[in-house]
Every structure is written in C-alpha cells, then in structure tokens.
Short mmCIF file of C-alpha atoms in Angstrom, two decimals:
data_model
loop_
_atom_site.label_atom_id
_atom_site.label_comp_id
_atom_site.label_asym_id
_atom_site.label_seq_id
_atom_site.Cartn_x
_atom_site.Cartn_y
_atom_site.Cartn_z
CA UNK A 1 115.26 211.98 -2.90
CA UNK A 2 116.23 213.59 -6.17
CA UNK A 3 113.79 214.39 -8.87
CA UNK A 4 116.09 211.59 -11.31
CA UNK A 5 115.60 208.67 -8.58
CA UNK A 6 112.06 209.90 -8.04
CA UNK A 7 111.14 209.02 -11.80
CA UNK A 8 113.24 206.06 -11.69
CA UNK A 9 111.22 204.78 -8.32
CA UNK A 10 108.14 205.80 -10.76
CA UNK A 11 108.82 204.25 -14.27
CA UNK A 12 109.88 201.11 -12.48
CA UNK A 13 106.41 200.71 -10.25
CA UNK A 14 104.82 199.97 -13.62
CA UNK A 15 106.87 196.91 -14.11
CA UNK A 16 106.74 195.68 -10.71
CA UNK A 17 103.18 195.74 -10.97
CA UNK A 18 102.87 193.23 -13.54
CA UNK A 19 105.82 191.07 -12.10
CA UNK A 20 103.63 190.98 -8.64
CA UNK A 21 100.04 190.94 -10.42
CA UNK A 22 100.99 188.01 -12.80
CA UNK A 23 101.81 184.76 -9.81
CA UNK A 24 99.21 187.00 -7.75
CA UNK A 25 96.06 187.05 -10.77
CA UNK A 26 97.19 182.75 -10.85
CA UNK A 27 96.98 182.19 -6.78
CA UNK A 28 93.67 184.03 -7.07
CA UNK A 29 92.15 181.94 -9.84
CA UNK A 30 93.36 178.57 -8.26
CA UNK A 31 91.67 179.70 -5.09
CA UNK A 32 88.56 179.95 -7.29
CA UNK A 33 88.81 176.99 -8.71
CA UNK A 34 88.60 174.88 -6.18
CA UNK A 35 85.05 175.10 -4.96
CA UNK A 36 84.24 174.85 -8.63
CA UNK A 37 86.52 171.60 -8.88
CA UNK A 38 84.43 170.14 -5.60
CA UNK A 39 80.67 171.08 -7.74
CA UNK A 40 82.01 169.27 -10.66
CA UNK A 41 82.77 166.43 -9.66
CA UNK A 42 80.30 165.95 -6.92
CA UNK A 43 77.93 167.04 -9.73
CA UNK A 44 77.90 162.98 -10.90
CA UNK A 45 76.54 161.99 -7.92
CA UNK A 46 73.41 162.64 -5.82
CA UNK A 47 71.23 165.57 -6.34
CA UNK A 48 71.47 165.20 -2.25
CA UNK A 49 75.58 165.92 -2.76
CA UNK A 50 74.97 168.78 -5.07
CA UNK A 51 72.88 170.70 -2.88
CA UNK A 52 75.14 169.91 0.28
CA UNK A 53 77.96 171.19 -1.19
CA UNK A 54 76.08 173.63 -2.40
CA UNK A 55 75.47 175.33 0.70
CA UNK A 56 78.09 174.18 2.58
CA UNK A 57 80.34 175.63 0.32
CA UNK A 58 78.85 178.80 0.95
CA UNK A 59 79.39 179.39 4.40
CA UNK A 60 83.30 177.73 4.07
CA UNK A 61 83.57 180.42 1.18
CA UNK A 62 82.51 183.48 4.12
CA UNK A 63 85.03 182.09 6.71
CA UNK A 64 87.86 181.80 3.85
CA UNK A 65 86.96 185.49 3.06
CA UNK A 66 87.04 186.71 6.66
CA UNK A 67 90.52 185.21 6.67
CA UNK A 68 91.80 186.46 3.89
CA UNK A 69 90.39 190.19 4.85
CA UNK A 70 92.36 190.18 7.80
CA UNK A 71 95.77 189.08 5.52
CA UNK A 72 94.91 191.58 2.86
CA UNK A 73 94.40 194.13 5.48
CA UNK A 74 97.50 193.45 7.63
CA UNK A 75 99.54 193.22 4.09
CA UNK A 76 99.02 196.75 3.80
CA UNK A 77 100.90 197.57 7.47
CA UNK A 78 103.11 195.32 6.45
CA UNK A 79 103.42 196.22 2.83
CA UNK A 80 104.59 199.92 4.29
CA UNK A 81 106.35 198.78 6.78
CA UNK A 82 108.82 196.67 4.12
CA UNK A 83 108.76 199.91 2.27
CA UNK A 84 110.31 201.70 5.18
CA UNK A 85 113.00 198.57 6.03
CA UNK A 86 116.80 199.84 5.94
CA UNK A 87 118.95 197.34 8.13
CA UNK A 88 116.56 196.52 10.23
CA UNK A 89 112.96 194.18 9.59
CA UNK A 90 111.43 194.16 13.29
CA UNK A 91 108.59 195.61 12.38
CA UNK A 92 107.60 193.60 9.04
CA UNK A 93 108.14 190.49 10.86
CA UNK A 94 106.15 191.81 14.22
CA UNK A 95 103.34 192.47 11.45
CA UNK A 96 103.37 189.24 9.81
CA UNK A 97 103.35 187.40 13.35
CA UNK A 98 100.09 189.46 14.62
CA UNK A 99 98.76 188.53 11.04
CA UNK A 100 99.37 184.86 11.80
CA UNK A 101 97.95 185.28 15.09
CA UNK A 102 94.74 186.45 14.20
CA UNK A 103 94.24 184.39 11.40
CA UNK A 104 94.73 181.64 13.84
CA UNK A 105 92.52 183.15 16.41
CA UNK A 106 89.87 183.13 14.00
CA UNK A 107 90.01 179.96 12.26
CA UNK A 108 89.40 178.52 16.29
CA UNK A 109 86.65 181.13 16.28
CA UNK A 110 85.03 179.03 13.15
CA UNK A 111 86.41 175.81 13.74
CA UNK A 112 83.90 175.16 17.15
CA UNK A 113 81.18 175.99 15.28
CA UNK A 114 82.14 173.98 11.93
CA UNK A 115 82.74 170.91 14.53
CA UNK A 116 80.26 171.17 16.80
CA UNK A 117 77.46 172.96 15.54
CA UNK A 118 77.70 172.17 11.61
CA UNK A 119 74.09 170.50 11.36
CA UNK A 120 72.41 173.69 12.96
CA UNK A 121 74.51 175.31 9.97
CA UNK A 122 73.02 173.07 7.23
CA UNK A 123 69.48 173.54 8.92
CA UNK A 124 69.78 177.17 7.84
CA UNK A 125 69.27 176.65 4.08
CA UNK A 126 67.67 173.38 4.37
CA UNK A 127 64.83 171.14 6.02
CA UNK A 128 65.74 167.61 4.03
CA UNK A 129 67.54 165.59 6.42
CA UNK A 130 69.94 163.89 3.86
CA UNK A 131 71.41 166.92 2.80
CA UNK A 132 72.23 168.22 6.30
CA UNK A 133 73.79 164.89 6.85
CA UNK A 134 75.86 165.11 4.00
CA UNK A 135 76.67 168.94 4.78
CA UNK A 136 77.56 168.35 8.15
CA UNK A 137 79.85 165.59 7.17
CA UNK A 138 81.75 168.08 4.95
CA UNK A 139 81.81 170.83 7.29
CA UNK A 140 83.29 168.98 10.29
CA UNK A 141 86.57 167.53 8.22
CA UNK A 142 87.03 170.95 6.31
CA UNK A 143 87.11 173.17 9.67
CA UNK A 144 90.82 171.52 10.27
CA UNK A 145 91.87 173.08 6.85
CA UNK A 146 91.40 176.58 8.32
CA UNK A 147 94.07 176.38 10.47
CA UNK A 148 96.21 175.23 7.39
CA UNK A 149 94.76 178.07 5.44
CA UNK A 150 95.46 180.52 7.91
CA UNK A 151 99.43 179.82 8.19
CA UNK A 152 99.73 179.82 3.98
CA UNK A 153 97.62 183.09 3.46
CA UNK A 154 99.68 184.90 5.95
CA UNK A 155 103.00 183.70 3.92
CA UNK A 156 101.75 184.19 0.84
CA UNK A 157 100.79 188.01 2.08
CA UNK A 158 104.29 188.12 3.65
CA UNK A 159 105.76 187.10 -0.06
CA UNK A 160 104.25 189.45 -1.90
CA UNK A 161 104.93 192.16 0.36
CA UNK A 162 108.55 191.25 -0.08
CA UNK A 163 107.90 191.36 -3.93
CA UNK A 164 108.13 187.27 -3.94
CA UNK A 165 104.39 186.02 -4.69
CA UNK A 166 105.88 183.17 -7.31
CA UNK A 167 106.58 180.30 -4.58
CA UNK A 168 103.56 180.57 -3.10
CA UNK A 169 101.74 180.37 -6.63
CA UNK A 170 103.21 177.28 -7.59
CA UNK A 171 103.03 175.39 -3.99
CA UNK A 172 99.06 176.60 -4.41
CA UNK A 173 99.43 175.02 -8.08
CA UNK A 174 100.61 171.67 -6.61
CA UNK A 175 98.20 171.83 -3.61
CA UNK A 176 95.19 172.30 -6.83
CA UNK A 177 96.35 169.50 -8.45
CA UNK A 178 96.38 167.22 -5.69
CA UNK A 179 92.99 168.22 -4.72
CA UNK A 180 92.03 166.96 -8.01
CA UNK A 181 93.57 163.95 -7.96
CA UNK A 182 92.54 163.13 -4.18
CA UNK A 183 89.23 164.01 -4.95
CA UNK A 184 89.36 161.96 -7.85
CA UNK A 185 90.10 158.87 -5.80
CA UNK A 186 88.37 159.47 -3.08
CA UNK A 187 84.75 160.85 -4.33
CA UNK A 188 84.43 157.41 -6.74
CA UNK A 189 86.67 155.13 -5.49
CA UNK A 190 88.93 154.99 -8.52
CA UNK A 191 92.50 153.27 -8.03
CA UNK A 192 91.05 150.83 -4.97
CA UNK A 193 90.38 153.80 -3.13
CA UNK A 194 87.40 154.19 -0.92
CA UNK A 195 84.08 156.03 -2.71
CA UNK A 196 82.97 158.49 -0.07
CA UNK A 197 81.28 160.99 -2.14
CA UNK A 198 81.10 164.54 -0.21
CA UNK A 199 83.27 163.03 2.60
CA UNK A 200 85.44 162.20 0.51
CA UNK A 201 86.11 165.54 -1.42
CA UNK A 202 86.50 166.89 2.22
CA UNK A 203 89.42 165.07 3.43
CA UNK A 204 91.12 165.11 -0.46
CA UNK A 205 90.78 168.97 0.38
CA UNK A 206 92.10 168.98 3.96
CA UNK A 207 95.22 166.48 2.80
CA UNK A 208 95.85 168.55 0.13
CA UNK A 209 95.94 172.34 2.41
CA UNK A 210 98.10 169.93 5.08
CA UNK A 211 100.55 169.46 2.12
CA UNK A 212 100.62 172.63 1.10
CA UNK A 213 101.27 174.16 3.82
CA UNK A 214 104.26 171.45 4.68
CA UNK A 215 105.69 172.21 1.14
CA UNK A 216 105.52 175.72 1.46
CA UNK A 217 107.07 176.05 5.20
CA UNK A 218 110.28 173.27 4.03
CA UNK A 219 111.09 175.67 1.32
CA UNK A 220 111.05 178.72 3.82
CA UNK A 221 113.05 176.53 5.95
CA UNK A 222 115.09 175.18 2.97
CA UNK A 223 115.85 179.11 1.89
CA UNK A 224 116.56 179.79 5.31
CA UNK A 225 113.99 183.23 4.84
CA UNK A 226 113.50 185.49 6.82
CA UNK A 227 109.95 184.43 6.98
CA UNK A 228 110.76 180.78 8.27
CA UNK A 229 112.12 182.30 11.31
CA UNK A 230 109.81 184.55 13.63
CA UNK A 231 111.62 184.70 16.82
CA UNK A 232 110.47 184.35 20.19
CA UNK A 233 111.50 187.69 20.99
CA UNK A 234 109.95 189.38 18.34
CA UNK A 235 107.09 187.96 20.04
CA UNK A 236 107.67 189.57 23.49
CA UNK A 237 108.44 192.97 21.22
CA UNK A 238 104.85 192.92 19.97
CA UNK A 239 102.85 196.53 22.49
CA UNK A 240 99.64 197.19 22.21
CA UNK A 241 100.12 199.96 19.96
CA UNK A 242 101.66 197.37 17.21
CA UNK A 243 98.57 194.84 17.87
CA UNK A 244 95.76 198.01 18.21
CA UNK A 245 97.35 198.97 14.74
CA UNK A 246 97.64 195.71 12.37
CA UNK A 247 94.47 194.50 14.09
CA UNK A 248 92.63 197.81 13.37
CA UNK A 249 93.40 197.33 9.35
CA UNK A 250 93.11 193.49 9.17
CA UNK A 251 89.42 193.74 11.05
CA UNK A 252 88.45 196.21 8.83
CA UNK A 253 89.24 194.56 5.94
CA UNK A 254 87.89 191.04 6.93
CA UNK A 255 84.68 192.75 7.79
CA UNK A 256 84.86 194.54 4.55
CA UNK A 257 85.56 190.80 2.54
CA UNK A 258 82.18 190.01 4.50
CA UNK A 259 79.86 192.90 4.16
CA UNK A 260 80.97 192.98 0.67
CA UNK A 261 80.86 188.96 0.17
CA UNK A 262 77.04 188.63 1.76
CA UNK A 263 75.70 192.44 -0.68
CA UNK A 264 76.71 189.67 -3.61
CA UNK A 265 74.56 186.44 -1.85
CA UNK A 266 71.67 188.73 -0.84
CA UNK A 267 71.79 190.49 -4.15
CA UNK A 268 71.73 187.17 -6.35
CA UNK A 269 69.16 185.42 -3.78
CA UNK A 270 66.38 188.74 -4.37
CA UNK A 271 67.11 188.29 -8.54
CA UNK A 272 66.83 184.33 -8.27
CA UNK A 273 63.58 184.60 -6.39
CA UNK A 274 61.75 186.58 -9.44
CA UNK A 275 62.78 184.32 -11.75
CA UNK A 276 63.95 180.24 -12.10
CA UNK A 277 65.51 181.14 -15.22
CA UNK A 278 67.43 184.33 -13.49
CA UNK A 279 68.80 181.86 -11.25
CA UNK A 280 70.25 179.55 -13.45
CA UNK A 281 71.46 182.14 -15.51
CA UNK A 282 73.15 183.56 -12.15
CA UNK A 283 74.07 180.19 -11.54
CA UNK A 284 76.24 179.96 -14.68
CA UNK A 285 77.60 183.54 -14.90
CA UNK A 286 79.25 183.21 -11.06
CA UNK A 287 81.77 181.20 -11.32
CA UNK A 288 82.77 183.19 -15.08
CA UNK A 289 83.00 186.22 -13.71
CA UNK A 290 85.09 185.06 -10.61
CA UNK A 291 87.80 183.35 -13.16
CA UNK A 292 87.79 187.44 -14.82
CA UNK A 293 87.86 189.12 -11.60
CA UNK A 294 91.07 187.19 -10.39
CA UNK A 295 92.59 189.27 -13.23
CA UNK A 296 91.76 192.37 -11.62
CA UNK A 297 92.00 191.04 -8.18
CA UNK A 298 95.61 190.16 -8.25
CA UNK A 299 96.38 193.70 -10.61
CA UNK A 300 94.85 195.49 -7.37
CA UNK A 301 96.69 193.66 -4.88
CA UNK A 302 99.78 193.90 -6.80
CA UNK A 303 99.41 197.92 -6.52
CA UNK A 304 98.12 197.71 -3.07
CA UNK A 305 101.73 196.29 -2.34
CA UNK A 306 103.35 198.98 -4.69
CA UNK A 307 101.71 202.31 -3.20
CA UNK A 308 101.98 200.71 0.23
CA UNK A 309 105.46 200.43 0.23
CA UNK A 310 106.05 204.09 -1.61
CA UNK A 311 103.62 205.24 2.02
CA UNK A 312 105.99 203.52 4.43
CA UNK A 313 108.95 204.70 2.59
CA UNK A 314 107.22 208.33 3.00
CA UNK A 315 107.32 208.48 -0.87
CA UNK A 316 104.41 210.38 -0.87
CA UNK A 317 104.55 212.59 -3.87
CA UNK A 318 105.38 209.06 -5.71
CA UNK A 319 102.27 206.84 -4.14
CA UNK A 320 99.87 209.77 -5.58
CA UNK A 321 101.28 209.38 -9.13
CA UNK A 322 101.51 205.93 -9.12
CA UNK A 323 98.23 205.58 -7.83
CA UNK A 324 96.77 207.94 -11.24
CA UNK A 325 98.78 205.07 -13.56
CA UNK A 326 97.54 202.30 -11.41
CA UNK A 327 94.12 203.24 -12.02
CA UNK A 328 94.68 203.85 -16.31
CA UNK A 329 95.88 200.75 -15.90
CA UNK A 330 93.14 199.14 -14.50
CA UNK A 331 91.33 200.49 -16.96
CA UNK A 332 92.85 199.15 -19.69
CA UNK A 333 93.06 195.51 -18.18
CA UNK A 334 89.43 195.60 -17.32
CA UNK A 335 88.55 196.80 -20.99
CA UNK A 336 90.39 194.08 -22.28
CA UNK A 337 89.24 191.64 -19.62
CA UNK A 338 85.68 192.23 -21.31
CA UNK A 339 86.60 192.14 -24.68
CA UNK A 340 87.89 188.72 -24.49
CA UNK A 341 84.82 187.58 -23.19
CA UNK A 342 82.77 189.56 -25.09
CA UNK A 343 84.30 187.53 -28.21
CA UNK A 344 84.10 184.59 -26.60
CA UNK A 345 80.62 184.47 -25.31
CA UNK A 346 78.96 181.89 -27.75
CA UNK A 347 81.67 179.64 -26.77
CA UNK A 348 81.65 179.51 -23.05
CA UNK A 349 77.69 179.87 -22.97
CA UNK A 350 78.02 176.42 -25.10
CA UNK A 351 79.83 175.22 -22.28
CA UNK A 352 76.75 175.25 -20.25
CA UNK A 353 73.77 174.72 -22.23
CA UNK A 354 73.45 172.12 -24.60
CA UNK A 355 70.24 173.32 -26.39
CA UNK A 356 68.26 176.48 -26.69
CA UNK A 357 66.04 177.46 -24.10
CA UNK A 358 64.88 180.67 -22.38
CA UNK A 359 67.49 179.92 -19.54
CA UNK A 360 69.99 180.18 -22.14
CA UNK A 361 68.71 183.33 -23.94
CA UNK A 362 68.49 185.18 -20.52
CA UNK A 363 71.93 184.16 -19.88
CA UNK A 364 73.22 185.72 -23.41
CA UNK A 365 71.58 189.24 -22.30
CA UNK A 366 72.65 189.10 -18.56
CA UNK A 367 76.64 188.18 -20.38
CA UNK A 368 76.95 191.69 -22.07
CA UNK A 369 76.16 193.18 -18.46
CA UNK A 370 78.74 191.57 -16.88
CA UNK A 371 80.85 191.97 -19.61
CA UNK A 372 80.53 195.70 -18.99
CA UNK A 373 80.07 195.38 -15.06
CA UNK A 374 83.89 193.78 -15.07
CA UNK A 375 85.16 197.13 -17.05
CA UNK A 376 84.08 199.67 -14.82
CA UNK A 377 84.41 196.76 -11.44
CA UNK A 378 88.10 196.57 -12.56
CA UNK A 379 88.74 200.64 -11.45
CA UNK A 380 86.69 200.18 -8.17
CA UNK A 381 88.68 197.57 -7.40
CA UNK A 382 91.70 199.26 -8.00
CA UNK A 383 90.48 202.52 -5.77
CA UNK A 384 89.48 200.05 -2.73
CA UNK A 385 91.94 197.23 -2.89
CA UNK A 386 94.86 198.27 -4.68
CA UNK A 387 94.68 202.48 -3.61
CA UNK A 388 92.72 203.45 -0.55
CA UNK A 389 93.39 200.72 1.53
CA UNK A 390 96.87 200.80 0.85
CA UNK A 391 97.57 204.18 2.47
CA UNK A 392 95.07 202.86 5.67
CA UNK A 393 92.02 204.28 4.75
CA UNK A 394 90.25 200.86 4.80
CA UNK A 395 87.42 202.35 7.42
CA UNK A 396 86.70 204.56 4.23
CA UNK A 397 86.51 201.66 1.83
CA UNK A 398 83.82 199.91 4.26
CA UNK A 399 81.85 202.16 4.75
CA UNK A 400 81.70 203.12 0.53
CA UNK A 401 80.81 199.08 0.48
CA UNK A 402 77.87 199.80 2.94
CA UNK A 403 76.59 202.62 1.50
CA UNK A 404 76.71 201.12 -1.88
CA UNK A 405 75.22 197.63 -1.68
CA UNK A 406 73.52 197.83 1.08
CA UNK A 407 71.58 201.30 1.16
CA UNK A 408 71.57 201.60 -2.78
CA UNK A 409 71.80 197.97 -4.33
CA UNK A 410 69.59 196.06 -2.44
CA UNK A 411 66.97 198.57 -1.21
CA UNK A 412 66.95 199.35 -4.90
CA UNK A 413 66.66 195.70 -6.34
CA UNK A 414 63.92 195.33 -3.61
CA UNK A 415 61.84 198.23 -4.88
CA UNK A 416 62.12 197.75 -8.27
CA UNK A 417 61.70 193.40 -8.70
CA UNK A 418 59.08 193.24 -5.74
CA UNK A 419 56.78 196.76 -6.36
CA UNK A 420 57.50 197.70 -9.78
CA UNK A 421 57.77 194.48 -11.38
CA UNK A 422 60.68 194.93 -13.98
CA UNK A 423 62.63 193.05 -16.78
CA UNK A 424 64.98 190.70 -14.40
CA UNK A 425 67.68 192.78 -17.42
CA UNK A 426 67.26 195.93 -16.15
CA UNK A 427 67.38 194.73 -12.42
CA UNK A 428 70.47 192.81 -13.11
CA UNK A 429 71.93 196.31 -14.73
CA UNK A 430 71.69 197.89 -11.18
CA UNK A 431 75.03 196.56 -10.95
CA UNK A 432 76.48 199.04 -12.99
CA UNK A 433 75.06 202.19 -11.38
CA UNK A 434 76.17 200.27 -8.24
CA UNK A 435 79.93 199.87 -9.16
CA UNK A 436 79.56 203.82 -11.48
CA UNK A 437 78.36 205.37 -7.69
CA UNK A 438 81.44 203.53 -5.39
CA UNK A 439 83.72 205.62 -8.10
CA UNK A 440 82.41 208.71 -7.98
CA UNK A 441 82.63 208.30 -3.90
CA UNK A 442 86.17 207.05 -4.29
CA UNK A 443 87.90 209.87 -6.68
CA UNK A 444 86.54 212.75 -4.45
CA UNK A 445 88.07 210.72 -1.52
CA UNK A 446 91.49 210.23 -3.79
CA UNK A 447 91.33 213.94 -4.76
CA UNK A 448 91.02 214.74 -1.07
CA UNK A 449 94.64 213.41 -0.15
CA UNK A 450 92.98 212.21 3.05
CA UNK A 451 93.58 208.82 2.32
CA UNK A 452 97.21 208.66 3.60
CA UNK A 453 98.47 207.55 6.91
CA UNK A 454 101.82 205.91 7.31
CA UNK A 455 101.27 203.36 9.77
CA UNK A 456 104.55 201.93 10.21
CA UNK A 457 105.29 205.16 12.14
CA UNK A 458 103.06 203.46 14.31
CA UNK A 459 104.33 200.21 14.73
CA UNK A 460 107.13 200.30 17.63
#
C-alpha cells in the first residue's frame, strides 16, 4: 500500500466511525430502555410487581450480557476477517454462523433454568412468596425471547461488521415501540385487552423480540444478503481451528460482559447497604448514566469494527494510528457527554424528586461524580471495547476488569464503608481511581504493540 492510499484509508476511518457509532449509540440506548420501559409502567401497580421485576430483571439483564459478550467478541474475528475479504467471504460467514451457534447454545443453557428452575431464582433475593410468584411468572415467558435475541444480536454484529448497523437500528426501533404499546395493553387492560400486570409485560416483550426478529430476517431475505443465506456447506467447512478461534474471543468477552456486569451489582449493593439514601440515589443515577454510556458504547464498538478490519486487512501501521485518534476522540465525546449533563442536572434530578430531601441532596453530589466518572469511563471504554479487543487481546481486557473491580474496587469499598466509616461521597469517588488505574494498565499494554494478532489467519 502506498503512503497516499495509506492516509486516505486513515482520514476516512474518522468518518466511518461516526457513520457506524451513530445507528450503533441508538441500538444501544433502545436496548436500555427497555427494562426501564417494563419499571415504569409496572411502577403503577403493586409494590409486589415492582420488586419482581425488580429482580427478575436483574438476572434477564446478566444472561442478555453473556449473549451479547459472545457477539461483541466474535464481531471482532469477524470484523477482521471482513477486513481481509477480496472475492471470497467464507470465512466472515463461517464466523457469523459459529456466532449464531453459540449464542443459541447458550440461550438453551439459560432457558432450562429460566423454565424450570425460575422460583429457586426469585428465592435468591427474596423470602415473600408473592413476589417469587410474580417473578417466576416473568421469567418463564421471557426465557423464549433469548432464542429470538440470540439470532438478532448475531445480525446486528454481522451488519455492523459489514459497515451496515442502520437496519438493524430501526427494526430494534419498531420492536421498542411495540413493546410499549403491547405492554400498554396488556399490563392494564387498555383497548379490551386482558390486564395481566408482570405477565403481561412478559409476553408484550417476547411478541415484540418474535417480531423483530421476523422483520429483520424478511428484509435479509427481501435484500437477498449475504447474511440471509448461510449455506449448509459452509457449515460442514467450519474445523476446529475456526470454532477453537471465534469461540476463544466470544467466551472471553461474554465472561468479560459478566465479571464486569456483577463488579457494578456488588459495587452498588456494598454502597446501598451504608446508606437508604445512597441507594435511592444509586437507584436514580443507574439508569442516567446507562442512557450516557450508550454514547460511548456504540463510539467504541464503532472503532472496534474500524481497527478490526485495518488488523485483518494486515493494515497494521494504520490500526495503531487510528487507534491514537480513536482514543482523542473518545475523549472529546466523553467531555462533552458530561457537560451536557452537567448543565442539565437540576432538570433531570427534577425528574425524580418532587421535593427536597436528603435523598435528593445526596443525589446532586453523587451527579458531579458521575458526571466526571463518564469522562474518563469514555477512554477506558475505548482501550477495552473499541482498541484491545479488536486486535484479540480480549484475555488482556479481562483480566484488567478483574484486577480492577474486583481486587481494587470492591476490596477497597469494603475497607473503607465497613472499617473506616467514610462519607458514602468519597466511597462513591472510588470509581474514578477505579476507571484512572484500568488506563494506566491499558496505555502501557497499547504502547507495548502486544495487543495485535490477526486472527483471520487463523480461520481456515
């Protein structure tokens, strides 16, 4: 490659990045939404259908995660294996079927439990009858959207890799609304429709993944893409070495979602139990700083694509440069990301709180905190998601995970609430050193140039 197309391959990576991380940082956000949609509205019920939801939630939200780890980390084989694509795209597709086949695998993995075993699941966070019940209920008609949710992540992954994330944005968009609309019906009965409360926001959830994922594979089919056919004999091409080396990123990764997922729980849980008001004030800052994070979420998985396929196309003098402007441009987003809700703090605090209380004044001090926890979140994000991983060094990124939540963080927060005694503030600032620490461990890593293998050399 000449050093003129090299800098044209550069200056254009910028631009792709925002065309990716745009319907990407939208997908991510509706994803959000819709646990926060279910608490809403099952909010004007029972205090019984709060709390089952509640925790149900919670442990649907950990198998979601595991399955998205294992797309995220099988985008990146397949993300440099799309970079690498001349005439032929065997081994894209081959990565994209072992994707879908272990996303399926484990949403069967999940589903017996979520069918068979969902009250002994409730039991875990609760010992009031009704709400196990009511959390069982939910759990056993949700565990059939996982096999729904496993085909559209996969796509979705597929799409973006292929630098076409905008379909699968808006069929998520439509599959949002009708989850509104079914849950509408169907949690109070509006229209003639049955009121089922909890059950009822379980099968407007599973009816609206089943048309999803209809809509999404009839306009694969529709576009005759290459996605909506995965031949049989692709299938039979799949060796061990392809499966040992899709399976060995996407395991990683869903293990990483996981790890990573449970440091947050365990974190909030040891801050709630100091303090009532720290829990509310948790309580209301969650679902805030998920809505921000999808920002940075889809900006890193836009770049993971980007530097993934500049790896497979053994660009690797590019993927290094682009990964230095990936990161000041994470920076930038994230410092803007905080500004706009540093400015608009008073009014989304309002949204919560309808008088002044000493909920609501712990809840303005923990806000700047996670204003600036989102700044400096936004670059570790972009080292682990949108850098590291990308070039297969997602062992790397676990273990930086481990080491940081759950042999700092934690032990820390333990120390300091349970022996020491201090302001629920500065415990809640941990977070910062937390996030500063991971990026220290992840430049010297960067600055190593260890953090490149191109794996669709290994894919047959």
């Amino acid at each position: 490659m000449t050093i003129t197309s090299s800098h044209r391959v550069a200056n254009s990576s910028l631009y792709t990045l925002l065309k990716l991380a745009i319907p990407i940082t939208l997908q991510t956000a509706l994803f959000s939404s819709k646990s926060i949609i279910d608490n809403l509205m099952l909010g004007k019920l029972s205090v019984y259908d709060i709390a089952a939801i509640g925790f149900a939630s919670k442990a649907q939200l950990v198998i979601t995660f595991f399955i998205i780890g294992i797309s995220i980390g099988g985008g990146q084989v397949a993300a440099q294996c799309w970079g690498a694509v001349k005439s032929d795209d065997s081994k894209f597709k081959k990565t994209i079927i072992i994707i879908l086949l272990l996303s399926f695998i484990s949403a069967f993995t999940f589903f017996v439990p979520l069918s068979y075993l969902s009250k002994d699941i409730m039991a875990i966070g609760t010992q009031s009858n009704e709400i196990i019940t009511r959390g069982s209920d939910y759990l056993q008609i949700i565990a059939y959207s996982l096999f729904f949710f496993a085909y559209t992540s996969t796509l979705a992954t597929g799409l973006r890799v292929m630098h076409q994330p905008m379909i699968a944005t808006v069929i998520s968009t439509i599959g949002v609304g009708l989850n509104i609309l079914l849950n509408w019906l169907l949690i109070f009965g509006h229209w003639g429709g049955p009121a089922m409360g909890i059950k009822g926001a379980a099968i407007g959830t599973l009816i609206s993944a089943i048309i999803e994922t209809l809509c999404l594979f009839a306009w694969l089919l529709y576009q005759r893409h290459r996605l909506a056919f995965l031949p049989l004999k692709l299938l039979r091409a799949i060796t061990s070495l392809d499966i040992k080396t899709v399976t060995h990123l996407s395991m990683t990764a869903a293990i990483n979602s996981i790890v990573w997922a449970l440091g947050i729980f365990a974190f909030h849980a040891l801050l709630g139990n100091t303090n009532a008001n720290l829990l509310i004030a948790l309580a209301v800052l969650s679902p805030i700083e998920a809505l921000a994070m999808a920002l940075l979420i889809g900006l890193s998985s836009a770049a993971s694509v980007i530097i993934g396929n500049h790896v497979g196309a053994e660009r690797y003098d590019i993927a290094k440069k682009d990964s230095n402007r990936m990161l000041l441009v994470s920076i930038i987003f994230g410092v803007l990301t905080a500004l706009a809700l540093w400015v608009a703090q008073a009014t989304i605090i309002d949204l919560f709180y309808n008088e002044t209380s000493s909920a609501r004044a712990l809840t303005e001090q923990l806000f700047t905190i996670m204003v600036l926890s989102i700044a400096i979140k936004s670059l570790s994000m972009m080292f682990i998601v949108g850098i590291l991983r990308a070039g297969d060094d997602a062992r790397f990124c676990l273990y930086t995970d481990i080491f940081s939540q759950w042999v700092f963080l934690l032990p820390c927060t333990t120390f300091l609430a349970y022996v020491l005694q201090l302001d629920a503030v500065l415990l809640y600032s941990l977070i910062i050193i937390e996030e500063s620490l991971k990026i220290l461990i992840c430049i010297m890593r960067l600055r190593s140039g260890k953090w490149i293998t191109n794996l669709s050399n290994c894919m047959s």
